[in-house]
Tab-separated table of N, CA and C and ligand atoms in Angstrom:
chain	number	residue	atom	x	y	z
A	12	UNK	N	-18.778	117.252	-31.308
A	12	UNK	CA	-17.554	116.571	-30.854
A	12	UNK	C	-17.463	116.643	-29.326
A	13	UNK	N	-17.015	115.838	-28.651
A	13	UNK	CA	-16.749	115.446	-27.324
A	13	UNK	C	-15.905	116.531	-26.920
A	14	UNK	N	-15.731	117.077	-25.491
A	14	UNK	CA	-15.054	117.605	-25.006
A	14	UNK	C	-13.614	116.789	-24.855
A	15	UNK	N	-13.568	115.573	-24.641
A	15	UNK	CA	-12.408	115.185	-24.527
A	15	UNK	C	-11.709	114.624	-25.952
A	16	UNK	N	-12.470	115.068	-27.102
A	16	UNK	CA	-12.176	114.903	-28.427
A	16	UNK	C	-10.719	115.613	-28.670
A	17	UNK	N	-10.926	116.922	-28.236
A	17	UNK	CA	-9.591	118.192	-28.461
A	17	UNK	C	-8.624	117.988	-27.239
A	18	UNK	N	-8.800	117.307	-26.141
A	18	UNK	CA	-8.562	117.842	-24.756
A	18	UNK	C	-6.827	117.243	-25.268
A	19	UNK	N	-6.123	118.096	-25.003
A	19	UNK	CA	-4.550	116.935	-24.679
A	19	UNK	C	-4.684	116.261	-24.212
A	20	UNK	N	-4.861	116.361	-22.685
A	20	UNK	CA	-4.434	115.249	-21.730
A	20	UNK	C	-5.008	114.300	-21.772
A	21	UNK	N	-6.373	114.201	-22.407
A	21	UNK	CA	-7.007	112.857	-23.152
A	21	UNK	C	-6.682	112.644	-24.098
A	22	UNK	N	-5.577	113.348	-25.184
A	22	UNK	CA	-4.828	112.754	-26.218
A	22	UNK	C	-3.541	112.284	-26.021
A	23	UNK	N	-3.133	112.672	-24.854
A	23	UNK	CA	-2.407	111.773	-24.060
A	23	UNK	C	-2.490	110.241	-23.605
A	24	UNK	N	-3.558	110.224	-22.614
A	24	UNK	CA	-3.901	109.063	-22.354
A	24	UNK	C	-4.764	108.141	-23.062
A	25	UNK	N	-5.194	108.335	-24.344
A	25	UNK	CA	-5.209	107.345	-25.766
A	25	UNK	C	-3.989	107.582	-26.478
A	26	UNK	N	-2.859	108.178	-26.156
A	26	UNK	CA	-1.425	107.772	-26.594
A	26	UNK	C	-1.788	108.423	-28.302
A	27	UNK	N	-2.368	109.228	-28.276
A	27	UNK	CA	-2.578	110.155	-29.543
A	27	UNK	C	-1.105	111.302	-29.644
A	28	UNK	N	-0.692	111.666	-28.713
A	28	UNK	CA	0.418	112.716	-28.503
A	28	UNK	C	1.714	112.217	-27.526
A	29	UNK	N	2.790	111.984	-27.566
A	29	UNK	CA	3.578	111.357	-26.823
A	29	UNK	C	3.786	112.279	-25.416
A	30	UNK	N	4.212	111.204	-24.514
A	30	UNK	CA	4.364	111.694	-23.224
A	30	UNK	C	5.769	110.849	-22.712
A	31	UNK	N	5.592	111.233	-21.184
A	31	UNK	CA	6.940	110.927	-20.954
A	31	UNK	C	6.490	109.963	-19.772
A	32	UNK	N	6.538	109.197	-19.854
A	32	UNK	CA	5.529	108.245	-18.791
A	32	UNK	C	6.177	107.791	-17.345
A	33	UNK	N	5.789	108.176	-16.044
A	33	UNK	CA	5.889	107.965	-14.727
A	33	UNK	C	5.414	106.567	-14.425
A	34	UNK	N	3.941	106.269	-14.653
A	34	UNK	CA	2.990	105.635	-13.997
A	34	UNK	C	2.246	105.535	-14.718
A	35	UNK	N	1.101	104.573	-14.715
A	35	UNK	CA	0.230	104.155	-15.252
A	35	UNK	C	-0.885	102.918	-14.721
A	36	UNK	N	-2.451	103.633	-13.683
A	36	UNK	CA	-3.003	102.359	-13.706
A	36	UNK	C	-4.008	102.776	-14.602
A	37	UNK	N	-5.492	102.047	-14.109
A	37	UNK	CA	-6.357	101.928	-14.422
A	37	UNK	C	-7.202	103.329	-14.328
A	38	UNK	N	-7.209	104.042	-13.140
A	38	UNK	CA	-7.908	105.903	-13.135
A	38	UNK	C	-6.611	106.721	-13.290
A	39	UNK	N	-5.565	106.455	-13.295
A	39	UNK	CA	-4.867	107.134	-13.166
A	39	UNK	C	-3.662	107.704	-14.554
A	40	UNK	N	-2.777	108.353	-14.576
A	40	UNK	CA	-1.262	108.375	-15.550
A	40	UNK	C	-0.512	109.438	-15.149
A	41	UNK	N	0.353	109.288	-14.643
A	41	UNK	CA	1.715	110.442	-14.172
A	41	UNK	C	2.758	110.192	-15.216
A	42	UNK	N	3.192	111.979	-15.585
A	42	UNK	CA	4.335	112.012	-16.633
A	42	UNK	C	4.588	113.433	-16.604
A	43	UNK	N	5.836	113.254	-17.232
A	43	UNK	CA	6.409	114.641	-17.330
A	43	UNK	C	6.189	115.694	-17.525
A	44	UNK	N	5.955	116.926	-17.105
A	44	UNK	CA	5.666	118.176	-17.230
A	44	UNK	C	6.343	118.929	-18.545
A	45	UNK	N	5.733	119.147	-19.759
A	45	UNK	CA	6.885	119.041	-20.564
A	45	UNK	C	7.375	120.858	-20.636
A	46	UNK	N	7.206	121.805	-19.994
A	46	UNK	CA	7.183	122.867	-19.571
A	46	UNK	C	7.348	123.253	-17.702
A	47	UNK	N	8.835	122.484	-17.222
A	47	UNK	CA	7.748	122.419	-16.307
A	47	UNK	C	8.938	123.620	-15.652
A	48	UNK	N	8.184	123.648	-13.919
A	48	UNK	CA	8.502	124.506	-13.422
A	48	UNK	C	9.975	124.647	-12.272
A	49	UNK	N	10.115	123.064	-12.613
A	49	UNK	CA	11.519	122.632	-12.144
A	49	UNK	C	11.897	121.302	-12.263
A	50	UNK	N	13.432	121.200	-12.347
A	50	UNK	CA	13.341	120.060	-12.797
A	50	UNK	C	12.924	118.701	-11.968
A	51	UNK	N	12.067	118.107	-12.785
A	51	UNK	CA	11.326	117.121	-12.023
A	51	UNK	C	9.901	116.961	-12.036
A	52	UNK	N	9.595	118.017	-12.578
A	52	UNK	CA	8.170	118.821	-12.212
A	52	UNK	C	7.290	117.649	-12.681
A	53	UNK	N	6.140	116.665	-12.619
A	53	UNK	CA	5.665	115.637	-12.594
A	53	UNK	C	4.039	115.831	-12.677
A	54	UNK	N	3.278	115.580	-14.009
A	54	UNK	CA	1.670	116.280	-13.559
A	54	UNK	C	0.507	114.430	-13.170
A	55	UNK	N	0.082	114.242	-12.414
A	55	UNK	CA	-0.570	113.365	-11.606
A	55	UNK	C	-1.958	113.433	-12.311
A	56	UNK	N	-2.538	113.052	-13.646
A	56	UNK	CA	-3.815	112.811	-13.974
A	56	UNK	C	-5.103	111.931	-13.955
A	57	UNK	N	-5.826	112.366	-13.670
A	57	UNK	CA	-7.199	111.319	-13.771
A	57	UNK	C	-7.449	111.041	-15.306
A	58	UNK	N	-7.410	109.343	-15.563
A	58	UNK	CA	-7.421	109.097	-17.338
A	58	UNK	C	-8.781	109.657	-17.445
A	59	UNK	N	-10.097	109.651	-16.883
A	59	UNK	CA	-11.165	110.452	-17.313
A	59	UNK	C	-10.965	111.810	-17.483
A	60	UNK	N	-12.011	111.880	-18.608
A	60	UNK	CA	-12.112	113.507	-18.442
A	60	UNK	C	-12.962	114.326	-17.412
A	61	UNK	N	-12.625	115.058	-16.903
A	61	UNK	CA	-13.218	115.926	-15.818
A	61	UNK	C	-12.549	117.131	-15.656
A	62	UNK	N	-13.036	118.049	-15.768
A	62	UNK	CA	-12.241	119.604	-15.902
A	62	UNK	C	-11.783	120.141	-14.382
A	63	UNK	N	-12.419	119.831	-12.856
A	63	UNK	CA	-12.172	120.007	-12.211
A	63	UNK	C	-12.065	119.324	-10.571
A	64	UNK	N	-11.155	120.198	-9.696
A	64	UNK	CA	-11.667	119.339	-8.355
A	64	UNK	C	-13.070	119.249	-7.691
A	65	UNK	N	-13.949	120.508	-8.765
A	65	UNK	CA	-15.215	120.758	-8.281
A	65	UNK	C	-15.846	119.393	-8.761
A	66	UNK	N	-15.970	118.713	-10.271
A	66	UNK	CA	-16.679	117.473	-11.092
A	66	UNK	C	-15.471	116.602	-10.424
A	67	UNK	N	-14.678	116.070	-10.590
A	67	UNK	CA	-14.386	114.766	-10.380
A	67	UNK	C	-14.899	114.109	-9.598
A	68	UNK	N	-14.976	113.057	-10.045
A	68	UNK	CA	-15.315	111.729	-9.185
A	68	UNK	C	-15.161	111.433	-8.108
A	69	UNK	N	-15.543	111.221	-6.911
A	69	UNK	CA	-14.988	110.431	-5.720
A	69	UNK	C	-13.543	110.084	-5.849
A	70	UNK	N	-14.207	108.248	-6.899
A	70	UNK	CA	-13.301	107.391	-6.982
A	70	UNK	C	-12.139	108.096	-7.895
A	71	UNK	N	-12.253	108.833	-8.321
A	71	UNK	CA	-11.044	109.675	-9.509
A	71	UNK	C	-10.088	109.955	-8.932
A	72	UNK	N	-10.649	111.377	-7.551
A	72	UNK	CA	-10.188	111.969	-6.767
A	72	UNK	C	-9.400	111.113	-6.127
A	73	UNK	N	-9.600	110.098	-5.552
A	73	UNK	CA	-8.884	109.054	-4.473
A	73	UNK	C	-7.968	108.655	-5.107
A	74	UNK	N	-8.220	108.158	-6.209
A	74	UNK	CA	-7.158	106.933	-6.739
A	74	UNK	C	-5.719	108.337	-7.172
A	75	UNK	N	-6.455	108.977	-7.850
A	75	UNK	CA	-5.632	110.313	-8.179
A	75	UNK	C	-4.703	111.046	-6.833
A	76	UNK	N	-4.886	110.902	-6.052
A	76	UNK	CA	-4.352	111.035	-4.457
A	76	UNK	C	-3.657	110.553	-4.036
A	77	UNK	N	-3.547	109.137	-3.963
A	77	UNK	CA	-3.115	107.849	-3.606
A	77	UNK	C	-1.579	108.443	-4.657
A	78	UNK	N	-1.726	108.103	-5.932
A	78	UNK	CA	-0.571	108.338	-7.036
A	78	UNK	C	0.259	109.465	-6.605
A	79	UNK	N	-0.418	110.638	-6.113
A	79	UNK	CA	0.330	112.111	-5.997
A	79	UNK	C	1.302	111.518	-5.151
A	80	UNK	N	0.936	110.530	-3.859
A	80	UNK	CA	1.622	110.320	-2.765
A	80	UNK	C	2.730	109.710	-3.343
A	81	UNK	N	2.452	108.572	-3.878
A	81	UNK	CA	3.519	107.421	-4.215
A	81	UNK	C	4.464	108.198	-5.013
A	82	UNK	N	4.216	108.975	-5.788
A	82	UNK	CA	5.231	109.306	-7.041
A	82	UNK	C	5.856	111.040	-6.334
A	83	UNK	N	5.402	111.405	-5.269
A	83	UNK	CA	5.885	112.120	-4.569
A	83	UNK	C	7.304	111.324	-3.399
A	84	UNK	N	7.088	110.493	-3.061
A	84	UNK	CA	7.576	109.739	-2.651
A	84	UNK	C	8.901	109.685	-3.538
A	85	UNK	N	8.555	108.931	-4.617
A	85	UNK	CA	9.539	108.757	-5.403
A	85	UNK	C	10.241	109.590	-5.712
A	86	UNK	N	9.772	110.698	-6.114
A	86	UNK	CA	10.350	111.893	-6.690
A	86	UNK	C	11.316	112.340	-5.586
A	87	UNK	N	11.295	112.150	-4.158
A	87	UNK	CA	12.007	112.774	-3.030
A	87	UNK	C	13.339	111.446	-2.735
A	88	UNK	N	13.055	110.654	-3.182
A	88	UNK	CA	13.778	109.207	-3.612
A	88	UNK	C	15.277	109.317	-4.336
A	89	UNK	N	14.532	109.733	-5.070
A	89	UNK	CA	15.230	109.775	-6.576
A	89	UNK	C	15.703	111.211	-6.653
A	90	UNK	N	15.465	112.137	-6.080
A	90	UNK	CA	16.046	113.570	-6.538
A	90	UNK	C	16.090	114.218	-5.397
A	91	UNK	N	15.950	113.448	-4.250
A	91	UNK	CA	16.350	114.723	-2.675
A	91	UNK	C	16.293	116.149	-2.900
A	92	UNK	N	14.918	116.177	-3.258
A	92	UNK	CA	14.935	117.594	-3.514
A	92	UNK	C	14.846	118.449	-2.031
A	93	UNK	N	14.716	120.030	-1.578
A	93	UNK	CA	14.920	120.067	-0.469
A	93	UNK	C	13.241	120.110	-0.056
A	94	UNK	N	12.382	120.149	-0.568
A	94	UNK	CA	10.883	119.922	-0.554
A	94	UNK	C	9.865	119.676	-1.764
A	95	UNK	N	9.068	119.829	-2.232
A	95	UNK	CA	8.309	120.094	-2.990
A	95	UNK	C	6.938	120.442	-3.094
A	96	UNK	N	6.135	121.092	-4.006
A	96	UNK	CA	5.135	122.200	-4.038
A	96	UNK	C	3.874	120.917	-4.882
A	97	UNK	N	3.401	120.572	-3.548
A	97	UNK	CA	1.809	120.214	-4.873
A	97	UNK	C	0.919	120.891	-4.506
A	98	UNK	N	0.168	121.280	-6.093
A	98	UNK	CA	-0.528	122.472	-6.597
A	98	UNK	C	-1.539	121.395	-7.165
A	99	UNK	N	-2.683	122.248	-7.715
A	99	UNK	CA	-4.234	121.744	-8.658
A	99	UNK	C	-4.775	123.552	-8.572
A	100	UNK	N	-5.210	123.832	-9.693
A	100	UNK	CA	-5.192	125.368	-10.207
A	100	UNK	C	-7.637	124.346	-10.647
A	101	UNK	N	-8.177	125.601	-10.690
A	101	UNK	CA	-9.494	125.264	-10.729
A	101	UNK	C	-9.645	126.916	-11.548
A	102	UNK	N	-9.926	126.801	-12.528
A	102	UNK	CA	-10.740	127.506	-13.550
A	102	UNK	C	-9.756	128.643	-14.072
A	103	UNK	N	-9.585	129.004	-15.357
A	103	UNK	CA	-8.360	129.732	-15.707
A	103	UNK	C	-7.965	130.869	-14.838
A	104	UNK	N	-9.011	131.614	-14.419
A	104	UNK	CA	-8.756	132.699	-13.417
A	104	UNK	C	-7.828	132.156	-12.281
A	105	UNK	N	-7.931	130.811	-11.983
A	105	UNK	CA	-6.878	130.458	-11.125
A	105	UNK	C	-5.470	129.960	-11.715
A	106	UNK	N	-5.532	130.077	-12.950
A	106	UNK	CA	-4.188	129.853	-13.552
A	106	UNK	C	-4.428	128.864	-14.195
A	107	UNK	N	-5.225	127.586	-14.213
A	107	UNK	CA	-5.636	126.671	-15.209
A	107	UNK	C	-5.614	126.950	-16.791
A	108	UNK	N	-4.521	125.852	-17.578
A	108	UNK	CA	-4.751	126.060	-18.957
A	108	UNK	C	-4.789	124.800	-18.975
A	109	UNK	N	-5.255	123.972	-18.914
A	109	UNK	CA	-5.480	122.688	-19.324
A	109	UNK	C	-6.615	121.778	-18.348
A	110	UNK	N	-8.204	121.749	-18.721
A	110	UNK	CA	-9.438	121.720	-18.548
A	110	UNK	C	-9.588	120.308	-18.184
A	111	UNK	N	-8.546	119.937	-17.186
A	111	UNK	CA	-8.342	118.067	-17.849
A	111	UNK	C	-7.876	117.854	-16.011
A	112	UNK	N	-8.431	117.434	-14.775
A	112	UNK	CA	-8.079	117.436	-13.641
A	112	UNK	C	-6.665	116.973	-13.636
A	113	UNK	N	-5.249	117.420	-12.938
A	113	UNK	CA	-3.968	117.196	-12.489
A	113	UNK	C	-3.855	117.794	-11.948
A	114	UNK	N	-2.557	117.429	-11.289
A	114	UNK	CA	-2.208	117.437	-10.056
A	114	UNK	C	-0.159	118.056	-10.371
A	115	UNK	N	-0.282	118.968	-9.918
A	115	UNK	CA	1.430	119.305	-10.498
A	115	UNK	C	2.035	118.796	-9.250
A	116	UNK	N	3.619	118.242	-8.734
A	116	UNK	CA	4.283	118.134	-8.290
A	116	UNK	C	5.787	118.502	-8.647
A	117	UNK	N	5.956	119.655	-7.721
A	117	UNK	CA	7.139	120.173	-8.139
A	117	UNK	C	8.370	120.005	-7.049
A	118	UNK	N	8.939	119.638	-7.344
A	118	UNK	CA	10.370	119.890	-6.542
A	118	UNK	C	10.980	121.047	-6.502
A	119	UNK	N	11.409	121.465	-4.955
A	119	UNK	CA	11.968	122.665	-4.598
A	119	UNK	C	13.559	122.641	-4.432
A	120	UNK	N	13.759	123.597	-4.499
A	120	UNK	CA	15.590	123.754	-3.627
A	120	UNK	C	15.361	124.659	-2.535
A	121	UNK	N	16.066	124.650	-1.649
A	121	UNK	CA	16.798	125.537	-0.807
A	121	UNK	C	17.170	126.643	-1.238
A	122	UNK	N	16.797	128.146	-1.406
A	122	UNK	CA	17.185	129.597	-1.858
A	122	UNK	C	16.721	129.486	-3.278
A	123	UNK	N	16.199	128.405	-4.131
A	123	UNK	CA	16.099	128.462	-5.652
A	123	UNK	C	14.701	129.163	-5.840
A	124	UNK	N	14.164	129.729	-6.547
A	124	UNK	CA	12.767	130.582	-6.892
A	124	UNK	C	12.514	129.192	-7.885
A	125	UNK	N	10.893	128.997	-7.652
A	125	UNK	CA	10.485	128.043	-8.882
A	125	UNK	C	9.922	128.999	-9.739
A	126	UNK	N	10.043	128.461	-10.909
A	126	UNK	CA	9.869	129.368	-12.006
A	126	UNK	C	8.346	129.093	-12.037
A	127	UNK	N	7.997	129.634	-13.287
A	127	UNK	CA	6.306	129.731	-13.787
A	127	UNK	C	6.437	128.164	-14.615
A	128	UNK	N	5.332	127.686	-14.804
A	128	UNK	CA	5.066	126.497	-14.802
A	128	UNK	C	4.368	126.634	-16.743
A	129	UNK	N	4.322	125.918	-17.287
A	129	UNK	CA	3.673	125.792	-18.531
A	129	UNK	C	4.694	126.875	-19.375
A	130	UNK	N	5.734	127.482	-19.012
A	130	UNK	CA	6.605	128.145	-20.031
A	130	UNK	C	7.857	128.479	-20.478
A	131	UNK	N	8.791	127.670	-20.376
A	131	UNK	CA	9.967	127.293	-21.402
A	131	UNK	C	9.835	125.352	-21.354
A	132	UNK	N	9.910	125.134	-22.499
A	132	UNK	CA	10.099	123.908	-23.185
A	132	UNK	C	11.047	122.909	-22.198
A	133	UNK	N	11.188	122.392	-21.746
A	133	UNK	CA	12.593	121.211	-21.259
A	133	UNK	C	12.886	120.426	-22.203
A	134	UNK	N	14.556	120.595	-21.712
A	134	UNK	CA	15.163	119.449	-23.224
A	134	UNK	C	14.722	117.992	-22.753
A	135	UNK	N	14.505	117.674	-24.063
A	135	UNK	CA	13.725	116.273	-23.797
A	135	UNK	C	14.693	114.732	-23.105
A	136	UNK	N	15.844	115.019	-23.479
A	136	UNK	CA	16.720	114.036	-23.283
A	136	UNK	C	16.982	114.463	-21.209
A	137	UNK	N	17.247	115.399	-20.911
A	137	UNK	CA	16.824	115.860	-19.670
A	137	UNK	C	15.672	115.290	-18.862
A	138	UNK	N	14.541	115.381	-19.254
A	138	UNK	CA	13.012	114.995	-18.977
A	138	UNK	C	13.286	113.323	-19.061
A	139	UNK	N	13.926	112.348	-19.766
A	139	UNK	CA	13.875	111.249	-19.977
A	139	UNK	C	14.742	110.506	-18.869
A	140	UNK	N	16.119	111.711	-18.648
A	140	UNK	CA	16.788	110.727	-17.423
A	140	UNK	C	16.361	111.170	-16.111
A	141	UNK	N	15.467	112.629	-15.764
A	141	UNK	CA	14.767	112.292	-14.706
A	141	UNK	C	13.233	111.573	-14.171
A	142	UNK	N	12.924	111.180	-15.740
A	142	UNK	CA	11.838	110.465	-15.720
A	142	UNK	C	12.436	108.857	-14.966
A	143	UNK	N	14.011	108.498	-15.594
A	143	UNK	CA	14.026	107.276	-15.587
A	143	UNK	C	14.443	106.632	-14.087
A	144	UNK	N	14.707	108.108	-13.426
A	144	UNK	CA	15.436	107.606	-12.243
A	144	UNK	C	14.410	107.967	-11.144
A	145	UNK	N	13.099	108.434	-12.037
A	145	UNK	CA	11.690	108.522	-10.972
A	145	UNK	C	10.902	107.132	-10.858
A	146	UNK	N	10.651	106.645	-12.136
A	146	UNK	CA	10.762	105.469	-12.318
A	146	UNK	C	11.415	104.235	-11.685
A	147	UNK	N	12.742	104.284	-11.612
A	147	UNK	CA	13.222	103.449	-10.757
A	147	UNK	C	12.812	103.638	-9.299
A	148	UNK	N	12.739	104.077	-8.833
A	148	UNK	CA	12.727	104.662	-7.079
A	148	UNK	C	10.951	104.203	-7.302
A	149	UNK	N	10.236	105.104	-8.116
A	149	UNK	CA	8.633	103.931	-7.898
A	149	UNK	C	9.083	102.352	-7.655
A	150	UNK	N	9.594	102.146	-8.613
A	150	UNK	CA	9.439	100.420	-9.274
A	150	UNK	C	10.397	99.418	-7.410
A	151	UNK	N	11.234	100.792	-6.913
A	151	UNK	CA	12.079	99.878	-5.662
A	151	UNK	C	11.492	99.499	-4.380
B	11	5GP	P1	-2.304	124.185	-15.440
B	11	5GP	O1	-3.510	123.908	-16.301
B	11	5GP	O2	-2.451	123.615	-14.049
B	11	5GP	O3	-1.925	125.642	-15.383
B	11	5GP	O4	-1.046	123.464	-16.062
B	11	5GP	C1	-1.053	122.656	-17.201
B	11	5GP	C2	0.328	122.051	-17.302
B	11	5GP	O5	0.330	121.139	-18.368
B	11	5GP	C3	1.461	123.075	-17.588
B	11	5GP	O6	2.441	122.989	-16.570
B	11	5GP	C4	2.004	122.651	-18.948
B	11	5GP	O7	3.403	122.779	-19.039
B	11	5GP	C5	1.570	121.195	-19.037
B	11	5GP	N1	1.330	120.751	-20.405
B	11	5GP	C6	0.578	121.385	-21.336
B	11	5GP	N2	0.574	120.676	-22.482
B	11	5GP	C7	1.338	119.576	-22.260
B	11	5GP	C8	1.711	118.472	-23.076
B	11	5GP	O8	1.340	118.341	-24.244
B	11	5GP	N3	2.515	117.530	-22.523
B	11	5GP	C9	2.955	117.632	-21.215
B	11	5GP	N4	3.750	116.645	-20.777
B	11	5GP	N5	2.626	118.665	-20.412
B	11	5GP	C10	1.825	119.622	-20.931
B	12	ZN	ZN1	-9.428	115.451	-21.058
């Protein structure tokens, strides 16, 4: 079986497991962090599979770059946050649990601690209206 047979985030992007959808081209898919580490928290993927920043592609890498920007953008749009934290973790020892290249974007506050990332659940109806108003601010 394929490595990207089991992978989520490639059962993601064949729409095998639901997501919460940002964006969507052709190398690319941004969506909701469904654990994430604040609200807003946004993960920036390459639709190929590639486990790291070490294998990816050139063209992966770029197009995957390009997106972090735009939907960073948005995200500061749409939620004035007072900064935000982009991260990419490379081999579990660096904190990696998911073998699938992204890109986290988190929004900060002013005096707020960001929490740990991949562990309490977000309510989903939460995740949907800051998805929708990330969404809008892309689409303006
Ligand atoms: P990392 O591998 O960089 O440590 O982080 C993986 C991230 O993927 C975590 O923040 C975790 O919450 C997120 N994640 C894991 N499984 C899913 C999933 O099925 N759906 C979504 N939307 N996020 C996921
Ligand atoms: Zn994958």
């Amino acid at each position: 079986m394929s490595e990207s047979a089991n992978c989520i985030f490639c059962k993601i992007v064949r729409g095998e497991i639901p997501s919460i959808k940002i964006h969507e081209d052709a190398q690319t898919l941004s969506f909701m962090d469904v654990r994430p580490a604040s609200p807003g928290h946004t993960l920036v993927i390459s639709k190929a599979h590639t486990p790291n920043l070490l294998e990816i592609a050139e063209a992966d890498l770029l197009a995957v770059t390009v997106v972090v920007q735009r939907v960073a953008q948005a995200i500061q749009k749409a939620l004035a946050p007072d900064g935000m934290r982009v991260s990419q973790f490379n081999g579990a020892a660096a904190g990696q649990t998911v073998f699938h290249y992204h890109v986290h974007i988190i929004p900060t506050q002013e005096g707020q601690r960001i929490g740990a990332h991949g562990r309490d659940q977000a309510d989903a109806q939460q995740l949907e209206s800051l998805a929708a108003q990330i969404r809008a601010a892309l689409g303006s």
